[in-house]
Amino acid sequence: SSFDLSFFLARTHVNYEVKEDVAVIRMNDPNSKVNTLSVRMQNEMIEVFNEVLANDAVHSAVLISSKPGCFIAGADINMIQACNTSEEVTKLSQEGQKMFERIEKSPKPIVAAINGSCLGGGLEFAIACQYRVATKSKKTVLGTPEVMLGLLPGAGGTQRLPKMVGIPGAFDMMLTGRNIKADKAKKMGLVHQLVDPLGPGLKSPEERTIEYLEEVAIQCARGIVHKKILLTKKKGMMQKVQDYVMGIAFVRQQIYKNVNGKVMKMSKGLYPAPLKIIESVKAGLEQGPDSGYLAEAQNFGKLAMTSESNALIGLYHGQVACKKNRFGVPERPVKNLAILGAGLMGAGIAQVTVDKGIHTVLKDTTVEGLSRGQQQVYKGLNDKIKKKAITSFERDSTLSSLTGQLDYSGFEKADMVIEAVFEDINIKHRVIKEVEAVIPPHCIFATNTSALPIKDIAAASMRPEKVIGMHYFSPVDKMQLLEIITTDKTSKDTTASAVAVGLKQGKVIIVVGDGPGFYTTRCLAPMLAEAVRVLQEGVNPKKLDALTTGFGFPVGAATLADEVGIDVAAHVAEDLGKAFGSRFGGGNVDVLKTMVERGFKGRKSGKGCYVYTPGLKSKDVNPDIDDLLEKFKLTPNPSVSSDSDVQYRLVSRFVNEAVMCLQEGILNGPVEGDIGAVFGLGFPPCLGGPFRFVDTFGADKLVEKMRRYEEVYGNHFTPCQLLLDHAKDSNKRFHK
Amino acid sequence: SLCTSNIISNILPPVSLWTGTAVRYLDKKESVKPVISTGSEQRKVQTKSKKTLAKPGVKNIVLVEGVRTPFLLSGTTYADLMPHDLARAALQGLLHKTSLPKDAVDYIIYGTVIQEVKTSNVAREASLGAGFSDKIPSHTVTMACISSNVAMTTGVGLITAGQCDTIVAGGVEFMSDVPIRHSRKMRKTMLALNRAKTLGQRLSLIGSIRMAHLTPELPAVAEFSTAETMGHSADRLAAAFGVTRLEQDEFALRSHTLAKQAQDAGLLSDVISFKVPGRDTVAKDNGIRPSSMEQLAKLKPAFIKPHGTVTAANSSFLTDGASAVLIMSEEKALAMGYKPKAYLRDFVFVSQDPKDQLLLGPAYGTPKVLARAGLTMDDIDVFEFHEAFAGQIMANLKALDSDWFAQTYMGRKVKVGAPAMEKFNLWGGSLSLGHPFGATGCRLVTTVAHRLLKEGGQYGLVAACAAGGQGHAMVIEAYPQ
């Protein structure tokens, strides 16, 4: 029958109200904090749009979200993931393209009123409208983050953006996926008009701001109908020149070439999405819109089926999961936090804490150390002023929550103490005793260590249930990961509190069990041991770096060692070597120790594997390590020394150790394992983390490789039981 | 030159817009709704919550007299003066009007906002110049648009504490000239030049001067903490309270119309005439311009473009002017043979978020001062609120009349209600009379006293907002006649 069921179903996601001659279309997904372009949302939108077009009393429309912090956050990822073939995804893309084409060609002007996130499909929707008004709220961001999920803007974005913001601007947006704030969006020509967020009035600021945005958008809609607002702006001189230049085919070719070169250099060709974005833009500009839209839809379909996209989407979901506190709400929130040690780490922790409304004490033992740390915090905030993220006034008022001191005064008010003193068990024991003498009973003692087992540190504590590990990564303000380590004695509330603080600091958090090296350091150690062996086998640092970055690591192994510090690496190698035995062998620890003896401690000392000249970006290999490596020279075995074998030797040891951490219960699950490896250690994001890598690459293939290396090097490459289980049964997967 | 005119329009957006457009509706006169009593018929005095606000054991402090120079649009007749000249004129006017002996004052306090660097303690320079004894100490206070309120309440404090009996308080603002400085870079170079010992050092410093050094630094029109201009904040405030452009224009028109009626009826008796050196004698405020709603509707928004509602015509304009009041303990005043005009009673200062509640001082201060005095809104016969912007006034009235606002932001159970418009700013306000920042407070207090006398009321209330998100409110009681 021609019975249309949807006619009888009340609309739940999209509704509209006619205000005199303007239809106000409101979006609100009742089941979520954000609006996404789900099937339901799209269907209701089409229905509403048809009604608005058919209603003769309506001359224009305003498109607005009822959610305070979100216009449309993007397409529904699950909708894409539910597809099994690229053809299905291409079809989705084409449906989106068709819908937005109708919006673009609407005889009644549509004004998008944007407050909150306007991302991905949401942005594509907005730019299909005739006019855009956005609030200057901090929550208002526009962008095309698809590339970060290994996808491209698949609903006309690759075709409309170049026309709207110019070719270079469009590439910048789509290839970086970065968020653009309202002011910048106005400058770029992405939105036409800005609306200020309102403060207290006769309604809550959020509610009234949306109302105000709607009022202004309605005025704009009427203005367009009455020709008071012209949609085609007169072009300025600069614009005319730019258009002329971009009209030259040769110039465009140069841009494609340039952008392509940059992408290849940065991605090492490991990420297909940026290349497909360039391809789609090019198709539209060079062969016309029909080819362009077709290329966009087809490329979108292809990308959705790639392992890279799968990996990146997995990381996205993992990141969302690791931004939640699975230990519940702590009994008392941390309002006063004290940090011991104003070194790089301590000051970094202070910097990410003090602007979160937590009163922060930074304690050091010397005035010099303290001043250095205070200056680091100041500089961190000051740099944000330069980026216009905060005002100088906000910097000052934030800094008023930071107290620098040399003694323990005020520690009786501390809710949590994080120690970031030197990595020496005796010093840590002394500190814990000193601190416990002055802090109140409820105060948590967190220790920032990268390798010392927490239970060993807690041994000196009178209240081990309040002791926990919080392993930050350097530089603290840039690295997203926080690894929290619990012992058998750590109470659940202590863990909940540590996670709550970490989340406030903006961290992605994994909570792992105690043990030498916990999870992250433990995975890194065997890989670094292998890297040292590779160096001993005559591969120079530059080549080693190229091999690792070629595999997808953002930082090469030799550079990473320099960044971490050769002394730290030596320390860790020795400690973990003792704890895990010969399995952690490989390169000779004496290589590192000798380097330290000679003062080559890595970047911080100016020399390590490389020589660092201040002010110089490029770096040369440290010539003084040649004789050292000569002294420890090993003869490579040609059967396991091809470039690819070297890469897999490094990676397989990392991955095997990660799987073993899951096997031993150090890890809570593969999701946290992947997130920890990617966000803390730079495991290639395109592989999605060690566990997804095993799923994608095949445990059997990996085991096969490891057995080959095992024959040459012995137990360094013995696969762990869990990996063997997965190799035996191809149905076994870490991720469903 | 082009450069100068740019600077001026940068510092003075309201006035440049104002003078450009407002002149056209100078002569148009139209009557508006509120018709005011000129005092011939005295209003019936309601029963009050309290017979008087006198408190046992607390000194009664009285306002003996209040005067002000005519308030002029900046850049007009006062253009060539200095701030202390205006303050001096007000002080001399006060001396003249009260016949006060020049050594009978214990202390002089002035309020000002934009300081002339040469006369940073403008109170001292003005009082010396006005012929007061050099034995009378004087100091200058600042608290944005409520600076002279601080000057008065400081005086009240000194009297209450038994330190003084006779205080002259006042305020002055001179916007025809503002300190425009060299850039920080240039200043640094010039200071270094001062210390340079050799010709070589000097030449190298001079050689280091670049074009960028020559960009002048203007006095900030923006709030330091938020970098937002006050007009912009006022526009947002109006929007937050849903104040329409029409309401704002109507209120602005009301202010100008009432001011004109008051001026014509000779009610603005606090204004003294002032012979400006080299120019004419000034005897009247020159910013009062009743216009028509049609004319007002033509103006474009001045701050938030294109959809804002605050225009040059519904904002107060940049003004030059000074005020002065004589405050005494009641005993002293009576002993010296004065007939006081009013009692200065309870007062409060309030402050709130300088970003989103920059101009809500009256809404916060009014309920607080009423509670302090033990009065209700109905007890008040005369309201004088500082009119920074029509939108700001309307927002404050709406806030006072909102239970939701009272509960959500003021921790009150119920609203106090908005003042009755037939008691509100009946002789014009800052929008029409002008608003020399530092001087307005004394004008408000004097006006309340004069209106109480004229209209026969007992209690009056002054309220004002100020930059920094601060505010002031004071209750004034008529002196029994």
PDB file of N, CA and C in Angstrom, chain A residues 194-243:
ATOM      1  N   LEU A 194      28.665  37.467  13.262  1.00  0.00           N
ATOM      2  CA  LEU A 194      28.920  36.894  14.583  1.00  0.00           C
ATOM      3  C   LEU A 194      27.951  37.472  15.611  1.00  0.00           C
ATOM      4  N   VAL A 195      27.636  36.661  16.585  1.00  0.00           N
ATOM      5  CA  VAL A 195      26.738  37.078  17.664  1.00  0.00           C
ATOM      6  C   VAL A 195      27.465  36.839  18.984  1.00  0.00           C
ATOM      7  N   ASP A 196      27.423  37.835  19.868  1.00  0.00           N
ATOM      8  CA  ASP A 196      28.099  37.687  21.154  1.00  0.00           C
ATOM      9  C   ASP A 196      27.309  36.796  22.094  1.00  0.00           C
ATOM     10  N   PRO A 197      27.990  35.956  22.847  1.00  0.00           N
ATOM     11  CA  PRO A 197      27.280  35.207  23.886  1.00  0.00           C
ATOM     12  C   PRO A 197      26.821  36.168  24.983  1.00  0.00           C
ATOM     13  N   LEU A 198      25.662  35.890  25.575  1.00  0.00           N
ATOM     14  CA  LEU A 198      25.106  36.789  26.583  1.00  0.00           C
ATOM     15  C   LEU A 198      25.336  36.265  27.990  1.00  0.00           C
ATOM     16  N   GLY A 199      25.319  37.181  28.923  1.00  0.00           N
ATOM     17  CA  GLY A 199      25.465  36.819  30.326  1.00  0.00           C
ATOM     18  C   GLY A 199      24.096  36.697  30.978  1.00  0.00           C
ATOM     19  N   PRO A 200      24.072  36.760  32.320  1.00  0.00           N
ATOM     20  CA  PRO A 200      22.813  36.632  33.052  1.00  0.00           C
ATOM     21  C   PRO A 200      21.795  37.690  32.635  1.00  0.00           C
ATOM     22  N   GLY A 201      20.564  37.272  32.521  1.00  0.00           N
ATOM     23  CA  GLY A 201      19.471  38.188  32.194  1.00  0.00           C
ATOM     24  C   GLY A 201      18.235  37.644  32.852  1.00  0.00           C
ATOM     25  N   LEU A 202      17.167  37.547  32.083  1.00  0.00           N
ATOM     26  CA  LEU A 202      15.934  37.020  32.651  1.00  0.00           C
ATOM     27  C   LEU A 202      15.823  35.507  32.463  1.00  0.00           C
ATOM     28  N   LYS A 203      16.821  34.934  31.797  1.00  0.00           N
ATOM     29  CA  LYS A 203      16.889  33.481  31.625  1.00  0.00           C
ATOM     30  C   LYS A 203      18.344  33.085  31.784  1.00  0.00           C
ATOM     31  N   SER A 204      18.609  31.777  31.756  1.00  0.00           N
ATOM     32  CA  SER A 204      19.999  31.354  31.898  1.00  0.00           C
ATOM     33  C   SER A 204      20.777  31.841  30.673  1.00  0.00           C
ATOM     34  N   PRO A 205      22.068  32.173  30.863  1.00  0.00           N
ATOM     35  CA  PRO A 205      22.862  32.687  29.746  1.00  0.00           C
ATOM     36  C   PRO A 205      22.819  31.780  28.510  1.00  0.00           C
ATOM     37  N   GLU A 206      22.894  30.461  28.708  1.00  0.00           N
ATOM     38  CA  GLU A 206      22.899  29.543  27.557  1.00  0.00           C
ATOM     39  C   GLU A 206      21.589  29.658  26.773  1.00  0.00           C
ATOM     40  N   GLU A 207      20.490  29.609  27.544  1.00  0.00           N
ATOM     41  CA  GLU A 207      19.175  29.616  26.905  1.00  0.00           C
ATOM     42  C   GLU A 207      18.956  30.925  26.147  1.00  0.00           C
ATOM     43  N   ARG A 208      19.276  32.020  26.799  1.00  0.00           N
ATOM     44  CA  ARG A 208      19.032  33.324  26.203  1.00  0.00           C
ATOM     45  C   ARG A 208      19.952  33.548  25.000  1.00  0.00           C
ATOM     46  N   THR A 209      21.184  33.033  25.075  1.00  0.00           N
ATOM     47  CA  THR A 209      22.109  33.204  23.952  1.00  0.00           C
ATOM     48  C   THR A 209      21.549  32.523  22.705  1.00  0.00           C
ATOM     49  N   ILE A 210      21.006  31.321  22.869  1.00  0.00           N
ATOM     50  CA  ILE A 210      20.429  30.621  21.712  1.00  0.00           C
ATOM     51  C   ILE A 210      19.237  31.409  21.156  1.00  0.00           C
ATOM     52  N   GLU A 211      18.409  31.939  22.075  1.00  0.00           N
ATOM     53  CA  GLU A 211      17.263  32.740  21.657  1.00  0.00           C
ATOM     54  C   GLU A 211      17.714  33.971  20.855  1.00  0.00           C
ATOM     55  N   TYR A 212      18.760  34.612  21.374  1.00  0.00           N
ATOM     56  CA  TYR A 212      19.301  35.829  20.761  1.00  0.00           C
ATOM     57  C   TYR A 212      19.851  35.499  19.374  1.00  0.00           C
ATOM     58  N   LEU A 213      20.587  34.377  19.319  1.00  0.00           N
ATOM     59  CA  LEU A 213      21.122  33.926  18.033  1.00  0.00           C
ATOM     60  C   LEU A 213      19.974  33.739  17.042  1.00  0.00           C
ATOM     61  N   GLU A 214      18.902  33.130  17.533  1.00  0.00           N
ATOM     62  CA  GLU A 214      17.741  32.885  16.666  1.00  0.00           C
ATOM     63  C   GLU A 214      17.137  34.211  16.189  1.00  0.00           C
ATOM     64  N   GLU A 215      17.008  35.174  17.120  1.00  0.00           N
ATOM     65  CA  GLU A 215      16.451  36.481  16.744  1.00  0.00           C
ATOM     66  C   GLU A 215      17.290  37.149  15.654  1.00  0.00           C
ATOM     67  N   VAL A 216      18.617  37.107  15.846  1.00  0.00           N
ATOM     68  CA  VAL A 216      19.495  37.739  14.859  1.00  0.00           C
ATOM     69  C   VAL A 216      19.407  36.994  13.530  1.00  0.00           C
ATOM     70  N   ALA A 217      19.362  35.655  13.592  1.00  0.00           N
ATOM     71  CA  ALA A 217      19.286  34.866  12.361  1.00  0.00           C
ATOM     72  C   ALA A 217      17.981  35.150  11.613  1.00  0.00           C
ATOM     73  N   ILE A 218      16.912  35.334  12.371  1.00  0.00           N
ATOM     74  CA  ILE A 218      15.624  35.658  11.731  1.00  0.00           C
ATOM     75  C   ILE A 218      15.718  37.008  11.013  1.00  0.00           C
ATOM     76  N   GLN A 219      16.335  37.980  11.686  1.00  0.00           N
ATOM     77  CA  GLN A 219      16.549  39.294  11.047  1.00  0.00           C
ATOM     78  C   GLN A 219      17.326  39.130   9.748  1.00  0.00           C
ATOM     79  N   CYS A 220      18.362  38.274   9.786  1.00  0.00           N
ATOM     80  CA  CYS A 220      19.179  38.053   8.589  1.00  0.00           C
ATOM     81  C   CYS A 220      18.346  37.424   7.484  1.00  0.00           C
ATOM     82  N   ALA A 221      17.535  36.414   7.866  1.00  0.00           N
ATOM     83  CA  ALA A 221      16.719  35.722   6.871  1.00  0.00           C
ATOM     84  C   ALA A 221      15.790  36.725   6.175  1.00  0.00           C
ATOM     85  N   ARG A 222      15.158  37.582   6.979  1.00  0.00           N
ATOM     86  CA  ARG A 222      14.275  38.601   6.392  1.00  0.00           C
ATOM     87  C   ARG A 222      15.085  39.579   5.549  1.00  0.00           C
ATOM     88  N   GLY A 223      16.266  39.929   6.060  1.00  0.00           N
ATOM     89  CA  GLY A 223      17.141  40.852   5.328  1.00  0.00           C
ATOM     90  C   GLY A 223      17.489  40.316   3.951  1.00  0.00           C
ATOM     91  N   ILE A 224      17.710  39.015   3.866  1.00  0.00           N
ATOM     92  CA  ILE A 224      18.054  38.416   2.566  1.00  0.00           C
ATOM     93  C   ILE A 224      16.842  38.473   1.630  1.00  0.00           C
ATOM     94  N   VAL A 225      15.679  38.115   2.190  1.00  0.00           N
ATOM     95  CA  VAL A 225      14.463  38.125   1.368  1.00  0.00           C
ATOM     96  C   VAL A 225      14.184  39.543   0.853  1.00  0.00           C
ATOM     97  N   HIS A 226      14.371  40.530   1.729  1.00  0.00           N
ATOM     98  CA  HIS A 226      14.084  41.917   1.335  1.00  0.00           C
ATOM     99  C   HIS A 226      15.269  42.594   0.670  1.00  0.00           C
ATOM    100  N   LYS A 227      16.254  41.786   0.327  1.00  0.00           N
ATOM    101  CA  LYS A 227      17.445  42.268  -0.403  1.00  0.00           C
ATOM    102  C   LYS A 227      18.234  43.340   0.360  1.00  0.00           C
ATOM    103  N   LYS A 228      18.047  43.380   1.683  1.00  0.00           N
ATOM    104  CA  LYS A 228      18.862  44.310   2.472  1.00  0.00           C
ATOM    105  C   LYS A 228      20.232  43.699   2.709  1.00  0.00           C
ATOM    106  N   ILE A 229      20.265  42.382   2.695  1.00  0.00           N
ATOM    107  CA  ILE A 229      21.540  41.667   2.783  1.00  0.00           C
ATOM    108  C   ILE A 229      21.756  41.001   1.435  1.00  0.00           C
ATOM    109  N   LEU A 230      22.876  41.325   0.799  1.00  0.00           N
ATOM    110  CA  LEU A 230      23.162  40.734  -0.502  1.00  0.00           C
ATOM    111  C   LEU A 230      24.042  39.508  -0.314  1.00  0.00           C
ATOM    112  N   LEU A 231      23.685  38.441  -1.009  1.00  0.00           N
ATOM    113  CA  LEU A 231      24.447  37.202  -0.827  1.00  0.00           C
ATOM    114  C   LEU A 231      25.740  37.208  -1.640  1.00  0.00           C
ATOM    115  N   THR A 232      25.737  37.952  -2.734  1.00  0.00           N
ATOM    116  CA  THR A 232      26.997  38.057  -3.472  1.00  0.00           C
ATOM    117  C   THR A 232      27.667  39.345  -3.050  1.00  0.00           C
ATOM    118  N   LYS A 233      28.780  39.175  -2.369  1.00  0.00           N
ATOM    119  CA  LYS A 233      29.503  40.340  -1.865  1.00  0.00           C
ATOM    120  C   LYS A 233      30.359  40.912  -2.977  1.00  0.00           C
ATOM    121  N   LYS A 234      30.513  42.226  -2.938  1.00  0.00           N
ATOM    122  CA  LYS A 234      31.442  42.850  -3.868  1.00  0.00           C
ATOM    123  C   LYS A 234      32.846  42.376  -3.531  1.00  0.00           C
ATOM    124  N   LYS A 235      33.589  42.004  -4.561  1.00  0.00           N
ATOM    125  CA  LYS A 235      34.933  41.496  -4.289  1.00  0.00           C
ATOM    126  C   LYS A 235      35.916  42.645  -4.125  1.00  0.00           C
ATOM    127  N   GLY A 236      36.768  42.516  -3.128  1.00  0.00           N
ATOM    128  CA  GLY A 236      37.802  43.507  -2.916  1.00  0.00           C
ATOM    129  C   GLY A 236      38.938  43.271  -3.898  1.00  0.00           C
ATOM    130  N   MET A 237      39.871  44.190  -3.931  1.00  0.00           N
ATOM    131  CA  MET A 237      41.012  44.104  -4.836  1.00  0.00           C
ATOM    132  C   MET A 237      41.781  42.803  -4.603  1.00  0.00           C
ATOM    133  N   MET A 238      42.070  42.523  -3.315  1.00  0.00           N
ATOM    134  CA  MET A 238      42.844  41.336  -2.973  1.00  0.00           C
ATOM    135  C   MET A 238      42.156  40.084  -3.489  1.00  0.00           C
ATOM    136  N   GLN A 239      40.832  40.070  -3.286  1.00  0.00           N
ATOM    137  CA  GLN A 239      40.058  38.900  -3.682  1.00  0.00           C
ATOM    138  C   GLN A 239      40.137  38.711  -5.186  1.00  0.00           C
ATOM    139  N   LYS A 240      40.030  39.833  -5.909  1.00  0.00           N
ATOM    140  CA  LYS A 240      40.073  39.751  -7.375  1.00  0.00           C
ATOM    141  C   LYS A 240      41.420  39.201  -7.833  1.00  0.00           C
ATOM    142  N   VAL A 241      42.489  39.709  -7.197  1.00  0.00           N
ATOM    143  CA  VAL A 241      43.826  39.243  -7.573  1.00  0.00           C
ATOM    144  C   VAL A 241      43.946  37.754  -7.280  1.00  0.00           C
ATOM    145  N   GLN A 242      43.464  37.374  -6.076  1.00  0.00           N
ATOM    146  CA  GLN A 242      43.555  35.965  -5.685  1.00  0.00           C
ATOM    147  C   GLN A 242      42.798  35.070  -6.658  1.00  0.00           C
ATOM    148  N   ASP A 243      41.575  35.516  -7.002  1.00  0.00           N
ATOM    149  CA  ASP A 243      40.767  34.730  -7.932  1.00  0.00           C
ATOM    150  C   ASP A 243      41.462  34.591  -9.270  1.00  0.00           C
TER     151      ASP A 243
END
